[in-house]
Amino acid sequence: MTTALSIDAIDLHYGAAQALKGVTIECPPGRITAVLGRNGVGKSSTLRAITGINQISAGAIVFGEATLKKLPPYRRARMGLGYVPQGREIFPLLTVRENLETGYAGLPRAERNIPDYIFELFPVLKTMLSRRGGDLSGGQQQQLAIGRALVTRPKVLVLDEPTEGIQPSIIKDIGRALQFLRDEKGMTILLVEQYLDFCRQIADDIYVMDRGEIRHSGPASDLDQPDVRRHLMV
Ligand SMILES: Nc1ncnc2c1ncn2[C@@H]1O[C@H](COP(=O)(O)OP(=O)(O)OP(=O)(O)O)[C@@H](O)[C@H]1O
């Protein structure tokens, strides 16, 4: 079964500073939605609002049939919201296996295993199961962070700049993995990105953000429009 995620006119404040202004994003089930924008426009804040790390001050976030209100992050994870944070946040002193097993926390006992398909998507994780997370390259750590989110059996997966600082061959692997999750697992995917070509290749729909607001939404092919690109130039 596929699950939609709707972000409906949300505001988010850090003290007196307003980081998000009426942000609305529809993530239809079984599609890849990408949010693009320059540094500091509010992309990570949007994802942190969805995961419950930061509270919204107006609007609503609807996951499937449920409005998330003030649910804490662990309850959202249990409902099937997977999160791959910016900078990956893997545990450097734990092994790759132990990092993956941290995804068991919200799972019933019978589901506490690492699905084989994760190793098919990212074979390097299997060969490095006993290595410490901190010994992996940045790209391998990103694969581990995605693998760890998949262990939680997400229905909706949100990723914060999964290509940041990653070499091109691993970016391709990550792109293929996200397309597999959409096409074969029916997963709903929302990613924020600055890498336009990656989004053009894998996203179905795009949103462009600037200074806490959505300035454009449409199909990924809109990335070829000059006025859309203008919002994204540094
Ligand atoms: N914890 C915080 N406290 C105060 N202000 C914050 C905090 N986190 C972010 N901000 C501010 O909110 C705005 C949006 O930041 P956010 O990190 O969401 O942007 P972003 O588009 O994800 O940028 P980046 O690509 O650099 O991560 C910025 O002006 C930022 O300085």
mmCIF file of C-alpha atoms and ligand atoms in Angstrom:
data_model
loop_
_atom_site.group_PDB
_atom_site.id
_atom_site.type_symbol
_atom_site.label_atom_id
_atom_site.label_comp_id
_atom_site.label_asym_id
_atom_site.label_seq_id
_atom_site.Cartn_x
_atom_site.Cartn_y
_atom_site.Cartn_z
ATOM 1 C CA MET A 1 0.000 0.000 0.000
ATOM 2 C CA THR A 2 1.309 3.448 -0.819
ATOM 3 C CA THR A 3 1.072 6.480 1.428
ATOM 4 C CA ALA A 4 0.912 10.141 0.504
ATOM 5 C CA LEU A 5 2.491 12.996 2.426
ATOM 6 C CA SER A 6 0.942 16.476 2.343
ATOM 7 C CA ILE A 7 2.519 19.594 3.745
ATOM 8 C CA ASP A 8 -0.210 22.178 3.969
ATOM 9 C CA ALA A 9 0.674 25.858 4.416
ATOM 10 C CA ILE A 10 3.193 25.375 7.236
ATOM 11 C CA ASP A 11 4.999 28.150 9.093
ATOM 12 C CA LEU A 12 8.100 27.523 11.209
ATOM 13 C CA HIS A 13 9.892 29.988 13.497
ATOM 14 C CA TYR A 14 13.262 29.979 15.206
ATOM 15 C CA GLY A 15 12.561 32.454 18.000
ATOM 16 C CA ALA A 16 11.474 35.648 16.267
ATOM 17 C CA ALA A 17 12.867 34.589 12.871
ATOM 18 C CA GLN A 18 10.403 32.999 10.469
ATOM 19 C CA ALA A 19 12.122 30.250 8.436
ATOM 20 C CA LEU A 20 9.050 28.859 6.617
ATOM 21 C CA LYS A 21 6.120 30.883 5.295
ATOM 22 C CA GLY A 22 3.025 28.981 4.205
ATOM 23 C CA VAL A 23 4.959 26.119 2.622
ATOM 24 C CA THR A 24 2.726 23.681 0.742
ATOM 25 C CA ILE A 25 4.146 20.512 -0.828
ATOM 26 C CA GLU A 26 2.179 17.516 -2.108
ATOM 27 C CA CYS A 27 4.065 14.217 -2.243
ATOM 28 C CA PRO A 28 1.814 11.839 -4.172
ATOM 29 C CA PRO A 29 2.138 8.138 -3.330
ATOM 30 C CA GLY A 30 4.792 6.206 -5.223
ATOM 31 C CA ARG A 31 6.473 9.280 -6.693
ATOM 32 C CA ILE A 32 9.708 11.159 -6.146
ATOM 33 C CA THR A 33 9.235 14.815 -5.190
ATOM 34 C CA ALA A 34 12.266 17.107 -5.008
ATOM 35 C CA VAL A 35 12.569 20.464 -3.235
ATOM 36 C CA LEU A 36 15.312 22.655 -4.646
ATOM 37 C CA GLY A 37 16.804 25.892 -3.436
ATOM 38 C CA ARG A 38 19.994 27.664 -2.467
ATOM 39 C CA ASN A 39 21.684 27.449 0.929
ATOM 40 C CA GLY A 40 19.611 28.683 3.830
ATOM 41 C CA VAL A 41 16.227 28.996 2.060
ATOM 42 C CA GLY A 42 14.492 26.553 4.440
ATOM 43 C CA LYS A 43 14.853 23.112 2.856
ATOM 44 C CA SER A 44 16.218 21.362 5.959
ATOM 45 C CA SER A 45 13.710 23.203 8.150
ATOM 46 C CA THR A 46 10.919 21.741 6.005
ATOM 47 C CA LEU A 47 12.215 18.204 6.535
ATOM 48 C CA ARG A 48 12.751 18.780 10.255
ATOM 49 C CA ALA A 49 9.139 19.949 10.507
ATOM 50 C CA ILE A 50 7.984 16.763 8.764
ATOM 51 C CA THR A 51 10.014 14.516 11.059
ATOM 52 C CA GLY A 52 8.872 16.411 14.168
ATOM 53 C CA ILE A 53 12.346 17.593 15.195
ATOM 54 C CA ASN A 54 11.084 21.181 14.909
ATOM 55 C CA GLN A 55 7.495 22.200 15.646
ATOM 56 C CA ILE A 56 5.417 24.144 13.129
ATOM 57 C CA SER A 57 3.561 27.272 14.235
ATOM 58 C CA ALA A 58 0.806 27.084 11.594
ATOM 59 C CA GLY A 59 -0.489 24.729 8.916
ATOM 60 C CA ALA A 60 -0.678 20.932 8.908
ATOM 61 C CA ILE A 61 1.338 17.875 7.931
ATOM 62 C CA VAL A 62 -0.751 14.910 6.816
ATOM 63 C CA PHE A 63 0.784 11.427 6.581
ATOM 64 C CA GLY A 64 -1.600 9.047 4.807
ATOM 65 C CA GLU A 65 -4.864 9.614 6.713
ATOM 66 C CA ALA A 66 -3.255 11.030 9.864
ATOM 67 C CA THR A 67 -2.540 14.662 10.754
ATOM 68 C CA LEU A 68 0.774 14.568 12.626
ATOM 69 C CA LYS A 69 0.135 17.540 14.962
ATOM 70 C CA LYS A 70 2.680 17.422 17.814
ATOM 71 C CA LEU A 71 3.631 13.751 17.496
ATOM 72 C CA PRO A 72 7.267 13.239 18.549
ATOM 73 C CA PRO A 73 9.792 12.013 15.954
ATOM 74 C CA TYR A 74 9.890 8.391 17.216
ATOM 75 C CA ARG A 75 6.109 8.058 16.810
ATOM 76 C CA ARG A 76 6.354 9.397 13.243
ATOM 77 C CA ALA A 77 9.138 6.886 12.521
ATOM 78 C CA ARG A 78 6.924 4.089 13.840
ATOM 79 C CA MET A 79 4.118 5.143 11.501
ATOM 80 C CA GLY A 80 6.479 4.632 8.558
ATOM 81 C CA LEU A 81 8.310 7.905 8.100
ATOM 82 C CA GLY A 82 11.978 7.262 7.262
ATOM 83 C CA TYR A 83 14.523 10.090 7.505
ATOM 84 C CA VAL A 84 18.028 10.424 6.086
ATOM 85 C CA PRO A 85 19.464 13.586 7.685
ATOM 86 C CA GLN A 86 21.879 16.057 6.156
ATOM 87 C CA GLY A 87 25.440 15.055 7.008
ATOM 88 C CA ARG A 88 24.266 11.432 7.417
ATOM 89 C CA GLU A 89 24.645 11.290 11.222
ATOM 90 C CA ILE A 90 25.844 7.721 11.322
ATOM 91 C CA PHE A 91 27.464 6.465 14.550
ATOM 92 C CA PRO A 92 31.236 6.462 13.888
ATOM 93 C CA LEU A 93 32.179 4.022 16.656
ATOM 94 C CA LEU A 94 29.454 1.471 15.910
ATOM 95 C CA THR A 95 29.959 -1.112 13.178
ATOM 96 C CA VAL A 96 27.998 -0.971 9.938
ATOM 97 C CA ARG A 97 25.799 -3.828 11.237
ATOM 98 C CA GLU A 98 25.172 -2.020 14.534
ATOM 99 C CA ASN A 99 24.347 1.194 12.685
ATOM 100 C CA LEU A 100 21.775 -0.687 10.605
ATOM 101 C CA GLU A 101 20.373 -2.357 13.729
ATOM 102 C CA THR A 102 19.616 1.012 15.333
ATOM 103 C CA GLY A 103 16.707 1.004 12.857
ATOM 104 C CA TYR A 104 15.109 -1.885 14.832
ATOM 105 C CA ALA A 105 13.972 0.353 17.702
ATOM 106 C CA GLY A 106 10.409 0.892 16.512
ATOM 107 C CA LEU A 107 9.900 -2.516 14.892
ATOM 108 C CA PRO A 108 7.965 -5.518 16.203
ATOM 109 C CA ARG A 109 10.310 -8.412 17.147
ATOM 110 C CA ALA A 110 9.427 -10.478 14.052
ATOM 111 C CA GLU A 111 10.588 -7.685 11.739
ATOM 112 C CA ARG A 112 13.931 -7.065 13.446
ATOM 113 C CA ASN A 113 16.121 -8.089 10.550
ATOM 114 C CA ILE A 114 17.941 -6.371 7.701
ATOM 115 C CA PRO A 115 16.015 -6.934 4.445
ATOM 116 C CA ASP A 116 18.226 -8.511 1.750
ATOM 117 C CA TYR A 117 17.266 -5.928 -0.837
ATOM 118 C CA ILE A 118 19.247 -3.301 1.102
ATOM 119 C CA PHE A 119 22.434 -5.252 0.392
ATOM 120 C CA GLU A 120 21.404 -5.700 -3.243
ATOM 121 C CA LEU A 121 21.059 -1.923 -3.566
ATOM 122 C CA PHE A 122 24.278 -1.215 -1.650
ATOM 123 C CA PRO A 123 26.564 -4.298 -1.818
ATOM 124 C CA VAL A 124 29.393 -2.404 -0.108
ATOM 125 C CA LEU A 125 27.424 -2.477 3.150
ATOM 126 C CA LYS A 126 27.503 -6.282 3.153
ATOM 127 C CA THR A 127 31.246 -6.443 2.608
ATOM 128 C CA MET A 128 31.828 -3.875 5.382
ATOM 129 C CA LEU A 129 29.370 -5.148 8.011
ATOM 130 C CA SER A 130 32.036 -5.437 10.737
ATOM 131 C CA ARG A 131 33.814 -2.166 9.964
ATOM 132 C CA ARG A 132 33.215 0.918 12.063
ATOM 133 C CA GLY A 133 30.933 3.535 10.539
ATOM 134 C CA GLY A 134 33.633 6.176 10.957
ATOM 135 C CA ASP A 135 36.000 4.190 8.715
ATOM 136 C CA LEU A 136 33.661 4.438 5.701
ATOM 137 C CA SER A 137 34.028 7.048 2.960
ATOM 138 C CA GLY A 138 31.432 9.832 2.748
ATOM 139 C CA GLY A 139 29.607 8.032 -0.060
ATOM 140 C CA GLN A 140 29.579 4.732 1.835
ATOM 141 C CA GLN A 141 28.267 6.540 4.913
ATOM 142 C CA GLN A 142 25.460 7.992 2.809
ATOM 143 C CA GLN A 143 24.549 4.497 1.606
ATOM 144 C CA LEU A 144 24.608 3.349 5.236
ATOM 145 C CA ALA A 145 22.341 6.223 6.299
ATOM 146 C CA ILE A 146 19.836 5.282 3.565
ATOM 147 C CA GLY A 147 20.147 1.579 4.497
ATOM 148 C CA ARG A 148 19.482 2.397 8.157
ATOM 149 C CA ALA A 149 16.347 4.335 7.212
ATOM 150 C CA LEU A 150 15.166 1.390 5.080
ATOM 151 C CA VAL A 151 15.576 -1.027 8.007
ATOM 152 C CA THR A 152 12.727 0.874 9.715
ATOM 153 C CA ARG A 153 10.393 -0.263 6.835
ATOM 154 C CA PRO A 154 9.360 3.257 5.776
ATOM 155 C CA LYS A 155 6.322 3.974 3.640
ATOM 156 C CA VAL A 156 7.559 7.509 3.050
ATOM 157 C CA LEU A 157 11.269 8.299 2.837
ATOM 158 C CA VAL A 158 12.615 11.847 3.222
ATOM 159 C CA LEU A 159 16.241 12.633 2.417
ATOM 160 C CA ASP A 160 18.233 15.802 3.066
ATOM 161 C CA GLU A 161 20.739 16.464 0.252
ATOM 162 C CA PRO A 162 21.729 12.834 -0.347
ATOM 163 C CA THR A 163 24.278 13.799 -3.032
ATOM 164 C CA GLU A 164 26.134 16.426 -0.961
ATOM 165 C CA GLY A 165 29.881 15.830 -1.099
ATOM 166 C CA ILE A 166 29.487 12.424 -2.777
ATOM 167 C CA GLN A 167 31.486 11.110 -5.739
ATOM 168 C CA PRO A 168 29.630 10.695 -9.083
ATOM 169 C CA SER A 169 29.627 6.858 -9.192
ATOM 170 C CA ILE A 170 27.935 6.666 -5.781
ATOM 171 C CA ILE A 171 25.474 9.414 -6.754
ATOM 172 C CA LYS A 172 24.423 7.127 -9.637
ATOM 173 C CA ASP A 173 23.969 4.199 -7.223
ATOM 174 C CA ILE A 174 21.860 6.361 -4.919
ATOM 175 C CA GLY A 175 19.740 7.562 -7.857
ATOM 176 C CA ARG A 176 19.158 3.980 -8.996
ATOM 177 C CA ALA A 177 18.274 2.961 -5.430
ATOM 178 C CA LEU A 178 15.661 5.719 -5.091
ATOM 179 C CA GLN A 179 14.101 4.787 -8.435
ATOM 180 C CA PHE A 180 13.974 1.125 -7.325
ATOM 181 C CA LEU A 181 12.271 2.102 -4.057
ATOM 182 C CA ARG A 182 9.682 4.109 -5.978
ATOM 183 C CA ASP A 183 9.093 1.628 -8.792
ATOM 184 C CA GLU A 184 9.404 -1.718 -6.998
ATOM 185 C CA LYS A 185 8.446 -0.867 -3.418
ATOM 186 C CA GLY A 186 5.874 1.847 -4.153
ATOM 187 C CA MET A 187 7.640 4.138 -1.705
ATOM 188 C CA THR A 188 6.794 7.830 -1.553
ATOM 189 C CA ILE A 189 10.013 9.843 -1.634
ATOM 190 C CA LEU A 190 10.710 13.479 -0.781
ATOM 191 C CA LEU A 191 14.220 14.811 -1.146
ATOM 192 C CA VAL A 192 15.773 18.219 -0.840
ATOM 193 C CA GLU A 193 18.680 18.887 -3.170
ATOM 194 C CA GLN A 194 20.927 21.458 -4.738
ATOM 195 C CA TYR A 195 22.111 19.159 -7.527
ATOM 196 C CA LEU A 196 19.805 19.970 -10.445
ATOM 197 C CA ASP A 197 20.863 17.225 -12.852
ATOM 198 C CA PHE A 198 20.232 14.559 -10.223
ATOM 199 C CA CYS A 199 16.699 15.895 -9.698
ATOM 200 C CA ARG A 200 16.027 16.150 -13.405
ATOM 201 C CA GLN A 201 16.999 12.498 -13.802
ATOM 202 C CA ILE A 202 15.102 10.927 -10.923
ATOM 203 C CA ALA A 203 12.351 13.285 -9.705
ATOM 204 C CA ASP A 204 8.783 13.286 -10.961
ATOM 205 C CA ASP A 205 7.775 16.632 -9.465
ATOM 206 C CA ILE A 206 9.791 19.601 -8.240
ATOM 207 C CA TYR A 207 9.269 22.512 -5.873
ATOM 208 C CA VAL A 208 11.571 25.519 -5.827
ATOM 209 C CA MET A 209 12.071 27.336 -2.523
ATOM 210 C CA ASP A 210 13.407 30.806 -1.880
ATOM 211 C CA ARG A 211 13.552 32.622 1.469
ATOM 212 C CA GLY A 212 11.181 30.281 3.241
ATOM 213 C CA GLU A 213 8.540 30.219 0.496
ATOM 214 C CA ILE A 214 7.662 27.949 -2.402
ATOM 215 C CA ARG A 215 8.166 29.968 -5.589
ATOM 216 C CA HIS A 216 7.461 27.322 -8.218
ATOM 217 C CA SER A 217 6.032 23.822 -8.521
ATOM 218 C CA GLY A 218 5.682 21.550 -11.516
ATOM 219 C CA PRO A 219 7.081 18.535 -13.343
ATOM 220 C CA ALA A 220 10.851 17.920 -13.155
ATOM 221 C CA SER A 221 11.184 19.058 -16.782
ATOM 222 C CA ASP A 222 10.472 22.610 -15.536
ATOM 223 C CA LEU A 223 14.111 22.659 -14.402
ATOM 224 C CA ASP A 224 14.944 23.591 -17.983
ATOM 225 C CA GLN A 225 12.961 26.860 -17.721
ATOM 226 C CA PRO A 226 15.140 29.969 -17.329
ATOM 227 C CA ASP A 227 12.887 31.568 -14.690
ATOM 228 C CA VAL A 228 13.031 28.401 -12.579
ATOM 229 C CA ARG A 229 16.822 28.290 -12.869
ATOM 230 C CA ARG A 230 17.048 31.934 -11.865
ATOM 231 C CA HIS A 231 15.709 31.080 -8.386
ATOM 232 C CA LEU A 232 18.438 28.474 -8.013
ATOM 233 C CA MET A 233 21.443 30.544 -9.024
ATOM 234 C CA VAL A 234 23.795 31.606 -6.251
HETATM 235 N N1 LIG B 1 18.312 25.966 14.772
HETATM 236 C C1 LIG B 1 18.200 27.152 14.176
HETATM 237 N N2 LIG B 1 18.109 28.281 14.883
HETATM 238 C C2 LIG B 1 17.968 29.478 14.279
HETATM 239 N N3 LIG B 1 17.922 29.661 12.948
HETATM 240 C C3 LIG B 1 18.020 28.561 12.179
HETATM 241 C C4 LIG B 1 18.173 27.252 12.746
HETATM 242 N N4 LIG B 1 18.241 26.353 11.720
HETATM 243 C C5 LIG B 1 18.143 27.076 10.588
HETATM 244 N N5 LIG B 1 18.010 28.387 10.855
HETATM 245 C C6 LIG B 1 17.837 29.478 9.864
HETATM 246 O O1 LIG B 1 16.653 29.195 9.120
HETATM 247 C C7 LIG B 1 16.845 29.465 7.736
HETATM 248 C C8 LIG B 1 16.604 28.213 6.919
HETATM 249 O O2 LIG B 1 17.617 27.243 7.224
HETATM 250 P P1 LIG B 1 17.619 25.753 6.618
HETATM 251 O O3 LIG B 1 18.738 25.001 7.260
HETATM 252 O O4 LIG B 1 16.264 25.180 6.720
HETATM 253 O O5 LIG B 1 17.952 26.032 5.091
HETATM 254 P P2 LIG B 1 18.438 25.039 3.949
HETATM 255 O O6 LIG B 1 17.751 25.477 2.721
HETATM 256 O O7 LIG B 1 18.249 23.635 4.374
HETATM 257 O O8 LIG B 1 19.982 25.372 3.845
HETATM 258 P P3 LIG B 1 21.235 24.389 3.757
HETATM 259 O O9 LIG B 1 21.262 23.895 2.376
HETATM 260 O O10 LIG B 1 22.378 25.317 4.090
HETATM 261 O O11 LIG B 1 21.020 23.325 4.806
HETATM 262 C C9 LIG B 1 18.258 30.017 7.614
HETATM 263 O O12 LIG B 1 18.187 31.413 7.647
HETATM 264 C C10 LIG B 1 18.956 29.502 8.846
HETATM 265 O O13 LIG B 1 20.004 30.359 9.260
#
